[in-house]
Tab-separated table of C-alpha atoms and ligand atoms in Angstrom:
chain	number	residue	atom	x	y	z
A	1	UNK	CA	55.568	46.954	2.442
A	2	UNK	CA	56.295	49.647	4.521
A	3	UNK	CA	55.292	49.153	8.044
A	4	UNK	CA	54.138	51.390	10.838
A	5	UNK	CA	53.680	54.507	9.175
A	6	UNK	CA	50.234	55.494	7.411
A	7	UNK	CA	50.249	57.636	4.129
A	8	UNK	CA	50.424	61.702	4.737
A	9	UNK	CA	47.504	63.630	5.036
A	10	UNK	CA	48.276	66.684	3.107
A	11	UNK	CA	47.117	69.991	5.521
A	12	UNK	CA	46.694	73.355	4.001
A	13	UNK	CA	48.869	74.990	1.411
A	14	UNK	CA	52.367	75.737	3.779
A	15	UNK	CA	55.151	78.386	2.703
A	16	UNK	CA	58.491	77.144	2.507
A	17	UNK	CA	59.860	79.847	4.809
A	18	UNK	CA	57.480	78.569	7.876
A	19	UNK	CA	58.256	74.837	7.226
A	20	UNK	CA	62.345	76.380	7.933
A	21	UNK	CA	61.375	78.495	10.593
A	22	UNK	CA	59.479	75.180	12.293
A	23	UNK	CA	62.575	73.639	12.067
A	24	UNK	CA	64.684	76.326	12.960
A	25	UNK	CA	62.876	76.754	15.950
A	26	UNK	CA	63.222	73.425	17.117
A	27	UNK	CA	60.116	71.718	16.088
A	28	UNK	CA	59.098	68.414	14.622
A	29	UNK	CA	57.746	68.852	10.982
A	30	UNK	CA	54.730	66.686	9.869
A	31	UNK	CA	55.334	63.879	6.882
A	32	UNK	CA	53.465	66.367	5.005
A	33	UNK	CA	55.985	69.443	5.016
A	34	UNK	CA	58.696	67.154	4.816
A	35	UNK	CA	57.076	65.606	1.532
A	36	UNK	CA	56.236	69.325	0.219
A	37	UNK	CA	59.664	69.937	0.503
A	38	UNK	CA	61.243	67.533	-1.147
A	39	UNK	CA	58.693	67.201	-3.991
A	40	UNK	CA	58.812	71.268	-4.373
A	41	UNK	CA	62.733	70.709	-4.480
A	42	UNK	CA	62.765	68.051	-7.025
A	43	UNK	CA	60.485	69.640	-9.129
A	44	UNK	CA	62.809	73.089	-9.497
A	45	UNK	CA	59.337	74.720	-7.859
A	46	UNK	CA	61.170	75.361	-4.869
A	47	UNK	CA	64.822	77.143	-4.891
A	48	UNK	CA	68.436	75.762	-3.916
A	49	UNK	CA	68.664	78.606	-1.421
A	50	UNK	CA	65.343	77.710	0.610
A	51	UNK	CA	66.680	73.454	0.308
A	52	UNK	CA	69.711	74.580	1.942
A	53	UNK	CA	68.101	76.956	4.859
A	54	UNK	CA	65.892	74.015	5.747
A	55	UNK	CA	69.459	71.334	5.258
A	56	UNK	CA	70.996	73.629	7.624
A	57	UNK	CA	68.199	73.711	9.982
A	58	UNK	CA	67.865	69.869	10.326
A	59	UNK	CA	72.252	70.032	10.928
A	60	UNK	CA	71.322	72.870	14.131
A	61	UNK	CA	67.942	71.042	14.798
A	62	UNK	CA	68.032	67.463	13.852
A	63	UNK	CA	65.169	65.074	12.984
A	64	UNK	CA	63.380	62.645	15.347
A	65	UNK	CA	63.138	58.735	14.002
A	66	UNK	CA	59.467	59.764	12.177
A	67	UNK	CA	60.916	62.821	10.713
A	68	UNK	CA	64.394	60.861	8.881
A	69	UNK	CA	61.803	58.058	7.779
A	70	UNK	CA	59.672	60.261	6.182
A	71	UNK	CA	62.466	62.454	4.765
A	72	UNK	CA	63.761	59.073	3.898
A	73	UNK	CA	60.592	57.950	1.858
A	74	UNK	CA	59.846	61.136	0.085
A	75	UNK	CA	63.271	60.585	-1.433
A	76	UNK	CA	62.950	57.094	-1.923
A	77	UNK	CA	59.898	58.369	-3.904
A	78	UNK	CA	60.893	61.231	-6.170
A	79	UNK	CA	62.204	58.459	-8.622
A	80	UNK	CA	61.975	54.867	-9.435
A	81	UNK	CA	62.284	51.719	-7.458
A	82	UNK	CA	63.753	48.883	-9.668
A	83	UNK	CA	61.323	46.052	-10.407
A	84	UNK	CA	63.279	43.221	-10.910
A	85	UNK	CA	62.359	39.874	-11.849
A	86	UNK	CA	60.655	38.003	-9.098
A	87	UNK	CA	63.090	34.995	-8.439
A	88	UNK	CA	65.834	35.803	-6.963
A	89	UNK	CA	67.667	37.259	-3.890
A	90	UNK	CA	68.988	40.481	-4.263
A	91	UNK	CA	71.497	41.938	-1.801
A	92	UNK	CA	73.587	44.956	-1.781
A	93	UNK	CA	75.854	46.110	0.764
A	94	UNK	CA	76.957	49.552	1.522
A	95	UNK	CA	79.987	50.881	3.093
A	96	UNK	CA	79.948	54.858	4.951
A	97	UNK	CA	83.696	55.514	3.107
A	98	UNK	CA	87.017	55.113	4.309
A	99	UNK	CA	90.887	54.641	3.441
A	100	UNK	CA	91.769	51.607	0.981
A	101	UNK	CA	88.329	50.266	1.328
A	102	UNK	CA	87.760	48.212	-1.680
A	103	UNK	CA	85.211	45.435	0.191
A	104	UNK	CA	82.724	46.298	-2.496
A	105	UNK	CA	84.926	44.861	-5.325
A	106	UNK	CA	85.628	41.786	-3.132
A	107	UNK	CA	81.895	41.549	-1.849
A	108	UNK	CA	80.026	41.600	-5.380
A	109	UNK	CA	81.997	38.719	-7.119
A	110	UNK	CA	82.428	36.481	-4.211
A	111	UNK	CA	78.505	37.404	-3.435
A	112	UNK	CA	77.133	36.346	-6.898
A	113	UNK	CA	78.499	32.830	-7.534
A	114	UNK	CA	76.553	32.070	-4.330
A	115	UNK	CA	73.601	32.717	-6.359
A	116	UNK	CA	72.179	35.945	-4.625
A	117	UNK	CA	72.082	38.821	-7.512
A	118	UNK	CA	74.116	41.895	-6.061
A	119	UNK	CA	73.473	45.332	-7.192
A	120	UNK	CA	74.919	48.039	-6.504
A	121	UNK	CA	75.052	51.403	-6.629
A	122	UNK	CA	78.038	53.400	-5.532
A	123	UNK	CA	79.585	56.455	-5.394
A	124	UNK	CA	82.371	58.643	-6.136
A	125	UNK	CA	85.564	59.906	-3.860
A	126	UNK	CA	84.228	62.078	-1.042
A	127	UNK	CA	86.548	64.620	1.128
A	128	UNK	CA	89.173	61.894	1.560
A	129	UNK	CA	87.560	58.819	1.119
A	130	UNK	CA	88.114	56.658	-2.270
A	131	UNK	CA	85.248	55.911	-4.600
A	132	UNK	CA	84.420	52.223	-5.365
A	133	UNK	CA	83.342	54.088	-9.230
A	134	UNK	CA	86.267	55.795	-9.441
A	135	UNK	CA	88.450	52.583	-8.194
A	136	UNK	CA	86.572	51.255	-11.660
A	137	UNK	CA	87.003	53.287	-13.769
A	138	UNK	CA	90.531	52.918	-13.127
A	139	UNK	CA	89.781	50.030	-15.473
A	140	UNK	CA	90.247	51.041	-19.253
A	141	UNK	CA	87.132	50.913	-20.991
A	142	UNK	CA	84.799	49.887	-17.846
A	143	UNK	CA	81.989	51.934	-17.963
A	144	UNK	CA	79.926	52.862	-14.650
A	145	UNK	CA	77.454	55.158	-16.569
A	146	UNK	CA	74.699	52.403	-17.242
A	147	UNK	CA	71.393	52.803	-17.801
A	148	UNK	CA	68.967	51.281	-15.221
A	149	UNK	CA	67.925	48.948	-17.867
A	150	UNK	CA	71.344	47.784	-18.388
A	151	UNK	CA	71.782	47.984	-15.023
A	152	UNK	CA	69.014	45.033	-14.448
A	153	UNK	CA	70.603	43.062	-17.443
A	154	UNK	CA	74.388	42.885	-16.081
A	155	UNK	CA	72.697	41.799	-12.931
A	156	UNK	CA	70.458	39.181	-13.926
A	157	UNK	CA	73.092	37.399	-15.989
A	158	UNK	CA	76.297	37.810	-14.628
A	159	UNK	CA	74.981	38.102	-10.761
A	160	UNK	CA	76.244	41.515	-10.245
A	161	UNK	CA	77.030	45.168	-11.532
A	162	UNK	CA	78.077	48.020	-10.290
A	163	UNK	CA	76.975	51.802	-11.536
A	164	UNK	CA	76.878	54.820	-10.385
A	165	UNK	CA	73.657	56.988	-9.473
A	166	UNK	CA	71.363	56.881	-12.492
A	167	UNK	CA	69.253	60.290	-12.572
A	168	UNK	CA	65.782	58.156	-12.142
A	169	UNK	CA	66.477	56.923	-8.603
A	170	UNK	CA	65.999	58.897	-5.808
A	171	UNK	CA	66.774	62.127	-7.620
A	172	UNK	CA	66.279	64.072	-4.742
A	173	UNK	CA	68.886	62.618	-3.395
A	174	UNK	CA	71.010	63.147	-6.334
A	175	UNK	CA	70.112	67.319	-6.132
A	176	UNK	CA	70.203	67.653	-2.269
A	177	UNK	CA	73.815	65.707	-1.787
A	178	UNK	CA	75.182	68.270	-4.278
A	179	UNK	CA	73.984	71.221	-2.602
A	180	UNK	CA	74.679	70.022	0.791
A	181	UNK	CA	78.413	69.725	-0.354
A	182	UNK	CA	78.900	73.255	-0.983
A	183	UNK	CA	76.675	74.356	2.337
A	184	UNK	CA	78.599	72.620	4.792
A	185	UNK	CA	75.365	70.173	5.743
A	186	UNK	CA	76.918	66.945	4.444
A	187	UNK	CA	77.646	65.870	8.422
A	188	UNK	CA	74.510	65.651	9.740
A	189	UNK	CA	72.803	62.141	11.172
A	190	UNK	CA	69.073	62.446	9.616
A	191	UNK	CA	70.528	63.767	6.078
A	192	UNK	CA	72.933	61.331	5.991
A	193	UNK	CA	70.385	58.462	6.650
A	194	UNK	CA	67.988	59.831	4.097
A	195	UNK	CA	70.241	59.990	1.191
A	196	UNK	CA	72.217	56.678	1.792
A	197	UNK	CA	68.912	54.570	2.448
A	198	UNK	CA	67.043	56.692	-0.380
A	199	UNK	CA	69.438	54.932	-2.398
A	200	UNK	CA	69.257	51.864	-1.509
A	201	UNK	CA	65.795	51.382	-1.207
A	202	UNK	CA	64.632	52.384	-4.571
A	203	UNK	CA	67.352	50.140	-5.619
A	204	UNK	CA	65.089	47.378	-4.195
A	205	UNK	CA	67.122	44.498	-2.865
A	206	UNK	CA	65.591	41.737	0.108
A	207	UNK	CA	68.716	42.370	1.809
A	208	UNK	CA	71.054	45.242	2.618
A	209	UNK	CA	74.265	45.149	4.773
A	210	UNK	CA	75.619	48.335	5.962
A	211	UNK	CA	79.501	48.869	6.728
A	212	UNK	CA	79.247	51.862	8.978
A	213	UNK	CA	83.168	53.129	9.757
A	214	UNK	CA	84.311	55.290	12.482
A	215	UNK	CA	87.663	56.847	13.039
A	216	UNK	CA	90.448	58.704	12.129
A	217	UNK	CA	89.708	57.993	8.017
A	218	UNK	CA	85.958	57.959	8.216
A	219	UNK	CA	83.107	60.272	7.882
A	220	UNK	CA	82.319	59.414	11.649
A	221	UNK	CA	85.086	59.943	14.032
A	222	UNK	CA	83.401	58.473	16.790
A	223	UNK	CA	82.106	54.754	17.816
A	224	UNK	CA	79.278	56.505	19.605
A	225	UNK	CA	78.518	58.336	16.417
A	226	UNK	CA	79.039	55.899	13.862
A	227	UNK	CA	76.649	53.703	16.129
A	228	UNK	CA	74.058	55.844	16.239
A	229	UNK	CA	73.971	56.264	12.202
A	230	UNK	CA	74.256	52.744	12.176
A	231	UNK	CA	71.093	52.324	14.768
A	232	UNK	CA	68.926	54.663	12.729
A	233	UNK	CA	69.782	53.146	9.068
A	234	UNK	CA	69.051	49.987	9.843
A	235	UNK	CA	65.546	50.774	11.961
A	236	UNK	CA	64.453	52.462	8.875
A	237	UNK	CA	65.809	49.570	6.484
A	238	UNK	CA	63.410	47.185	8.678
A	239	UNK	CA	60.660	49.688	8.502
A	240	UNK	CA	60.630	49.211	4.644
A	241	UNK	CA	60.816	45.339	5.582
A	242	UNK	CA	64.123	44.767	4.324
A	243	UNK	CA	66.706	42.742	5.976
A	244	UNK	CA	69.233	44.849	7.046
A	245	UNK	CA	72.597	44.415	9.105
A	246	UNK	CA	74.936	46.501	9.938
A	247	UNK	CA	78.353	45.903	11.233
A	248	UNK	CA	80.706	48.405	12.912
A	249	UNK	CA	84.098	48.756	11.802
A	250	UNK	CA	87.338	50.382	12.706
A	251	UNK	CA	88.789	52.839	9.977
A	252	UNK	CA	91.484	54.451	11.799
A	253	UNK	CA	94.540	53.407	9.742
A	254	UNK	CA	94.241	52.268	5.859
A	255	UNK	CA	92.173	48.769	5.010
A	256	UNK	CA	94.557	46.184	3.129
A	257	UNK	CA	97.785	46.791	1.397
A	258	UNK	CA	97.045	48.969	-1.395
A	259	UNK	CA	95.371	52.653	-1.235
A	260	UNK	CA	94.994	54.602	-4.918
A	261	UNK	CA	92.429	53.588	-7.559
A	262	UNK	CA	93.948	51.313	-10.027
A	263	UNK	CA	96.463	50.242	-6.993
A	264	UNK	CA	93.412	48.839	-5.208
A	265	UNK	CA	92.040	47.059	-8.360
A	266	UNK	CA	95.178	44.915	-8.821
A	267	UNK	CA	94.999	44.047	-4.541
A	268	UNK	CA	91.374	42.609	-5.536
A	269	UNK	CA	92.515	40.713	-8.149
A	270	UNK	CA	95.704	39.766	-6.366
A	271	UNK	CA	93.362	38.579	-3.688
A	272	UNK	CA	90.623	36.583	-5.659
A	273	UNK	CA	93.282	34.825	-7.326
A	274	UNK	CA	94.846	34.170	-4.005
A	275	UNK	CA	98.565	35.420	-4.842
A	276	UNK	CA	97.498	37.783	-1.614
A	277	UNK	CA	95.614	37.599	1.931
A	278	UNK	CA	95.689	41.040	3.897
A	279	UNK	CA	93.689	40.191	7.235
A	280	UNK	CA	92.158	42.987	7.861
A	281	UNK	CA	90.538	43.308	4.695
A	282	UNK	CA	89.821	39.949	4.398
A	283	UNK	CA	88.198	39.874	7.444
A	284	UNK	CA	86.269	42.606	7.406
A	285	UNK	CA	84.921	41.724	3.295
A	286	UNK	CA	84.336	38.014	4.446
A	287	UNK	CA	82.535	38.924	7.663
A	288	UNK	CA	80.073	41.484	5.523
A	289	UNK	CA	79.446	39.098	2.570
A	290	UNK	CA	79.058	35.562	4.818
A	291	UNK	CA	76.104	38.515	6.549
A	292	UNK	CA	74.610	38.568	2.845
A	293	UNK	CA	74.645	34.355	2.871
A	294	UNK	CA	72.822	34.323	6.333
A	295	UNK	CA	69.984	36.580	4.580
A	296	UNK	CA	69.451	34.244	1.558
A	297	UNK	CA	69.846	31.090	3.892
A	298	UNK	CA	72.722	30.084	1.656
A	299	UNK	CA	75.782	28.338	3.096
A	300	UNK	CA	79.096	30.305	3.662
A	301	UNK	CA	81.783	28.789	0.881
A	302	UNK	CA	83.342	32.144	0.400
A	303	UNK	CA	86.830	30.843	1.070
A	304	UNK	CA	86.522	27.786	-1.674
A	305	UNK	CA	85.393	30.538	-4.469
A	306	UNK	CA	88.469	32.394	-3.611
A	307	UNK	CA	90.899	29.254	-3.735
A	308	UNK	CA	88.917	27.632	-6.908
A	309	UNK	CA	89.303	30.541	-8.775
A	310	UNK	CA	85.757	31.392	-9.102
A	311	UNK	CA	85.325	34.658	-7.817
A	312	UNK	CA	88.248	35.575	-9.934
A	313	UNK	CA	86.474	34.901	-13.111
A	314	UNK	CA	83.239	36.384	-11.550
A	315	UNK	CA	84.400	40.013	-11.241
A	316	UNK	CA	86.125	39.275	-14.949
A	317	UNK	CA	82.895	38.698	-15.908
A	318	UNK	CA	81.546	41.475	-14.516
A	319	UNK	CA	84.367	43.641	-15.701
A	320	UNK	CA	83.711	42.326	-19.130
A	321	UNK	CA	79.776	42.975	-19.308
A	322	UNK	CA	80.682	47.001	-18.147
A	323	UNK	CA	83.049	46.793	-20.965
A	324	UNK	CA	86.313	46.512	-19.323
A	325	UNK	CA	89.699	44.967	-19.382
A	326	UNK	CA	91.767	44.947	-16.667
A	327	UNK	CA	94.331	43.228	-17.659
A	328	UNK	CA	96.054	46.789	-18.071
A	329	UNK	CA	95.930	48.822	-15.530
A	330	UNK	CA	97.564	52.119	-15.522
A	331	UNK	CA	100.987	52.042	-13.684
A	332	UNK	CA	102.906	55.510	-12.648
A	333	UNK	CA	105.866	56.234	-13.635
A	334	UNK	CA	107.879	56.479	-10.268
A	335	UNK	CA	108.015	54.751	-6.989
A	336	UNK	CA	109.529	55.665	-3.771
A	337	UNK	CA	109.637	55.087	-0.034
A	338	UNK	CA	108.509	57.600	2.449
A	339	UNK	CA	110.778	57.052	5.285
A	340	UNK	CA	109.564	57.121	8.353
A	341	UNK	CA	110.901	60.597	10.329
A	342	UNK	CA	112.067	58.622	13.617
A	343	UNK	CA	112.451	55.228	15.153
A	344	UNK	CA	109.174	53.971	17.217
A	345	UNK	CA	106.387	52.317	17.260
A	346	UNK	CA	102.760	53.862	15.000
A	347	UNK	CA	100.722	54.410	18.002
A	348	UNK	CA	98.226	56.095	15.552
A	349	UNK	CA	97.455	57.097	12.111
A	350	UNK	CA	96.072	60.318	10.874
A	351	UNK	CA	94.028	58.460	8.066
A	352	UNK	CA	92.109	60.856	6.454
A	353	UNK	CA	95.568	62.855	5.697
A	354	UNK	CA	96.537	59.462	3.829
A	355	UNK	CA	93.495	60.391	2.103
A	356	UNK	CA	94.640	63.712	1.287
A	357	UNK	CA	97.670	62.911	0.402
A	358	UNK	CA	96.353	60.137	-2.872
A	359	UNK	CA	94.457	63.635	-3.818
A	360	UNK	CA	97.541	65.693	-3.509
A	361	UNK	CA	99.120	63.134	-6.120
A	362	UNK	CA	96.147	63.072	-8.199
A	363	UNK	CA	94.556	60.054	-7.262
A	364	UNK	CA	91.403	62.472	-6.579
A	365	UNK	CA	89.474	65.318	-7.135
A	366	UNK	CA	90.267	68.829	-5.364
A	367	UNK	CA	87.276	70.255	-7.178
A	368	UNK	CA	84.168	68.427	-9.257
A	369	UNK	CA	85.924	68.909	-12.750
A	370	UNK	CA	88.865	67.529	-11.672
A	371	UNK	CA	90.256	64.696	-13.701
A	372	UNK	CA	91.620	61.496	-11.752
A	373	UNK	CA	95.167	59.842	-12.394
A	374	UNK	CA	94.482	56.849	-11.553
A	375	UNK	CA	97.982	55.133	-11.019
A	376	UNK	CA	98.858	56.903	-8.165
A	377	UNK	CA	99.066	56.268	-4.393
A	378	UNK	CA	100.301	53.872	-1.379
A	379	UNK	CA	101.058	50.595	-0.395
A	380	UNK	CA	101.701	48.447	2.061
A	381	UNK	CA	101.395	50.934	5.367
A	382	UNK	CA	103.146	50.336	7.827
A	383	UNK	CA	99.922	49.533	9.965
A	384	UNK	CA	99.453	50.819	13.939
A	385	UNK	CA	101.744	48.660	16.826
A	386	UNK	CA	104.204	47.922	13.967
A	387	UNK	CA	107.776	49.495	14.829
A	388	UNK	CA	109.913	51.636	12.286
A	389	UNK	CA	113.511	52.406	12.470
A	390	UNK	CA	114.376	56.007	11.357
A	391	UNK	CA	114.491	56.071	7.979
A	392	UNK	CA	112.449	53.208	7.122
A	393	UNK	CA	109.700	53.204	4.948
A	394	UNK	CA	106.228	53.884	5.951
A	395	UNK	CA	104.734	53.025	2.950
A	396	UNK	CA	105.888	52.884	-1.107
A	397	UNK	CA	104.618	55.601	-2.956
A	398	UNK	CA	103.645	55.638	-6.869
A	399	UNK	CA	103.633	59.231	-8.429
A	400	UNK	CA	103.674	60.935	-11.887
A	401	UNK	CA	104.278	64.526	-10.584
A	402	UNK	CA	105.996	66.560	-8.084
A	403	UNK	CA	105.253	64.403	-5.005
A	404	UNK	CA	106.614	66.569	-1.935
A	405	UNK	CA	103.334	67.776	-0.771
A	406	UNK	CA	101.747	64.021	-0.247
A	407	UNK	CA	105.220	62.740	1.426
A	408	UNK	CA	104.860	65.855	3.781
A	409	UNK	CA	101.814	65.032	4.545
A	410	UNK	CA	102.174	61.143	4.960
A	411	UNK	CA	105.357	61.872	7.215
A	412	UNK	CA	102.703	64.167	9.691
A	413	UNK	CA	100.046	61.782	9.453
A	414	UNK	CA	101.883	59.108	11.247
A	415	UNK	CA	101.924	59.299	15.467
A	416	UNK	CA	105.441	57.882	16.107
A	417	UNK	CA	105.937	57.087	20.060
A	418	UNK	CA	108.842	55.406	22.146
A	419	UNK	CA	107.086	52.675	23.580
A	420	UNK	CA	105.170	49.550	22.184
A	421	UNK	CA	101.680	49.702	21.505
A	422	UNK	CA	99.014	47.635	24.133
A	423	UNK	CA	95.685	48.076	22.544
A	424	UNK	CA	95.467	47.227	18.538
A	425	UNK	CA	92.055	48.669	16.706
A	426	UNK	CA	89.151	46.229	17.063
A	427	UNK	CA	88.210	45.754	13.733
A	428	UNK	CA	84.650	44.668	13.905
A	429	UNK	CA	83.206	46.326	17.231
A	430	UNK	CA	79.556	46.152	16.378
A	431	UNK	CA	76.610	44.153	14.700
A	432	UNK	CA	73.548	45.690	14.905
A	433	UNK	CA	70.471	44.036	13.533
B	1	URA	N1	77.021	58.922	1.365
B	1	URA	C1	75.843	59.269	0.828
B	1	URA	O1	75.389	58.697	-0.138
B	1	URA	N2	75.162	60.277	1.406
B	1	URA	C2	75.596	60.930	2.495
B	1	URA	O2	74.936	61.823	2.971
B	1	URA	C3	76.837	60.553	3.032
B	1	URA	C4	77.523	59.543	2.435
C-alpha cells in the first residue's frame, strides 16, 4: 500500500500550456496536473510537442520529492501491475547502465535456485551502455518479446525470466522515454526516477535492489549525482512499501573481462560454470544478489550454486523456456590486439568511448532501426593501475568489418601516465537503504 500520500483531488479543468508555464516558471505542480498530464499523454489526447515542453521544463525546473512520486505513480498507473500468485518472494534488481555490465545475467540464475522468483524487465543499449535484452538476444532463438502472461509462467516455474517492456506496463513510460530521447530530456533526476521505478513497480516484486553507477561509462558521472538518484529511487520504492536497496558502484573502466553482446554471454556462462572468476564483477553481482537473500531472509549460498553447477543449469533453464540455445553463440570472424600507444601505467579510462567503440563495430545501434552484430567487441581490458609497455595490447578485439574507427577510439580512450597509480576505483562506495 502506498503510504503517505492521499489520492488527488482533481481541481478545475487546467490547459496543458499553464500546467508548462507553472513549471517553467519554477513552481511546484499539484498530483492533479501531474496526473492530467500523463493520462492526457497516454491517451494520444494530449500532443508529443506539449509532453516534451513540460519534459523540458522539469530538466530547467526539476521536481520536489511529492512531485517525482506522483509523476512516478501516474505512470505506474497508466498500465498494469502484475498480480502474481500469492506465495512467493519476488525480487528484481535493476542496474542504471554501464560498460560490460552483465550482473543481471549472473543475478537472475544464481537468485532463483534460492527460491525467491526474479523478474525482470530490462532494457535495450542506451547512448553507450549495453542492453541486458540485447546481450540475449545474442542467443539464437531466445526470445525477449513475451507476453506478460508468459512472462508470469517462465517465472513461476523456472524462478526467473527476463523480457523486455511489454506495452501494458507503465506505458507512459514506454511513450515518454522515446520522446525524451530525441528532445535531449533523458538526463534529468525526477524523469529518470519516474520511468525506472514506473517500471518496476507495476512489475510488482516485495523486493527491488537498485545498482546505481557513476563515472566515466555511466549515465551519472558523478558520486554526488549518482547518490542523489539513488536517494530519491529508493525513498519512493519505500513509499510504495517495497524493500528497496540500493548500492553505489564505480563504472569508470569496463566490469569483467568481456564487453560485446554475445562476448558477455559466454563470460556468464564461463563464470557459472566456474572455468572463470573476474573480481570485480563477481563482487559487485554477489554483493547485489546476497542484498536480494537478506530481503527474503534466505541464507547467502551463492558461492556453492556457482561451484555445484546449479546456477549453470538455472540460466539454461531459463534460456530454454525463452526458447534459446546457447550453446552457439555467434563468433566474428577476426581478432586483434589494440596496442597500447605508449608505455605507462592506465591512470584512467574514458569508458563510455569503449562504449562507442562496440557501436562503431556493430555491437550497437547508431539509430533505432539499426540491426545488432552481435559477435563483436572487447576483452580482457587492461583495467586502471595496470602498466602497459608500448605496443602491448590494451584489450583483444573481435570484428567483422573495417575496424579502424573503434581501435582509434579505444587507443584515445585510455589515460596513459609515467608514474604508478595510488588510488584504485572503490567499487562499492555506497548502500543506501
Ligand atoms: N533507464 C530508464 O528506464 N529510464 C531512464 O530514464 C533512464 C534509464
Amino acid at each position: 500500500m502506498l503510504a503517505g500520500i492521499g489520492r488527488p483531488r482533481y481541481t478545475a479543468p487546467m490547459l496543458p500550456a499553464q500546467v508548462i508555464q507553472k513549471k517553467r516558471d519554477g513552481h511546484r505542480l499539484t498530483e492533479a496536473e501531474i496526473r492530467f498530464f500523463i493520462e492526457g499523454f497516454t491517451r494520444g489526447d494530449l500532443p508529443d510537442y506539449q509532453m516534451a515542453a513540460l519534459a523540458m521544463a522539469v530538466c530547467f525546473q526539476g521536481m520536489n520529492f511529492d512531485e517525482t512520486m506522483w509523476l512516478t505513480r501516474a505512470m505506474v498507473e497508466s498500465g498494469k501491475v502484475v498480480d502474481w500468485k500469492p506465495g512467493n518472494f519476488l525480487a528484481d534488481k535493476h542496474s542504471t547502465g554501464g560498460i560490460g555490465d552483465k550482473t543481471s545475467l549472473l543475478i537472475a540464475p544464481l537468485v532463483a535456485c534460492c527460491g525467491i522468483r526474479v523478474p525482470m524487465i530490462s532494457g535495450r543499449g542506451l547512448g553507450p551502455t549495453g542492453g541486458t535484452l540485447d546481450k540475449l538476444e545474442a542467443i539464437p532463438g531466445f526470445r525477449t518479446g513475451l507476453s506478460l502472461t508468459e512472462f508470469q509462467r517462465i517465472t513461476d516455474t523456472v524462478g526467473c525470466c527476463l523480457i523486455g517492456a511489454t506495452p501494458e506496463i507503465a506505458p507512459a513510460d514506454r511513450k515518454l522515454y522515446a520522446l525524451r530521447d530525441v528532445t535531449a530530456t533523458v538526463s534529468c533526476l525526477p524523469l529518470i526516477v519516474a520511468s525506472i521505478m514506473s517500471k518496476k513497480l507495476a512489475e510488482n516484486v516485495d523486493g527491488l535492489v537498485l545498482d546505481v553507477k557513476w563515472g566515466t561509462g555511466a549515465f551519472m558521472r558523478t558520486r554526488q549525482a549518482s547518490l542523489e538518484l539513488a536517494r530519491a529511487m529508493v525513498e519512493v520504492g519505500k513509499r510504495y512499501g517495497k524493500k528497496v536497496v540500493a548500492l553505489q558502484t564505480d563504472m569508470n573502466q569496463p566490469l569483467g573481462e568481456k564487453i560485446g553482446n554475445a562476448l558477455e554471454i559466454q563470460e556468464c556462462l564461463d563464470i557459472l560454470a566456474g572455468k572463470s572468476r573476474p573480481k570485480d564483477l563477481l563482487d559487485v553481482s554477489l554483493a547485489l544478489a546476497a542484498e536480494m537473500l537478506q530481503f527474503a531472509g534466505k541464507p547467502n549460498d551463492l558461492e556453492k550454486l556457482i561451484t555445484s553447477g546449479a546456477a549453470l543449469e538455472k540460466f539454461h533453464e531459463m534460456i530454454h523456456a525463452q526458447g534459446g540455445n546457447a550453446s552457439k553463440l555467434p563468433v566474428a570472424k577476426h581478432q586483434r590486439p589494440i596496442p597500447a600507444p605508449k608505455s605507462g601505467y592506465i591512470h584512467g579510462i574514458s569508458c563510455d568511448q569503449i562504449g562507442y567503440a562496440v557501436i562503431a563495430l556493430g555491437g550497437g545501434r547508431k539509430v533505432a532501426s539499426d540491426k545488432i552484430d552481435f559477435a563483436v567487441g572487447f576483452e580482457h581490458p587492461k583495467k586502471i593501475g595496470d602498466r602497459v609497455e608500448c605496443g602491448e595490447p590494451l584489450l583483444l578485439m573481435h570484428y567483422n568489418s573495417d575496424p579502424t574507427d573503434a581501435e582509434r577510439m579505444v587507443q584515445a580512450a585510455y589515460d596513459i601516465q609515467d608514474q604508478p597509480v595510488t588510488h584504485k576505483p572503490q567499487l562499492i562506495t555506497e548502500r543506501i537503504a
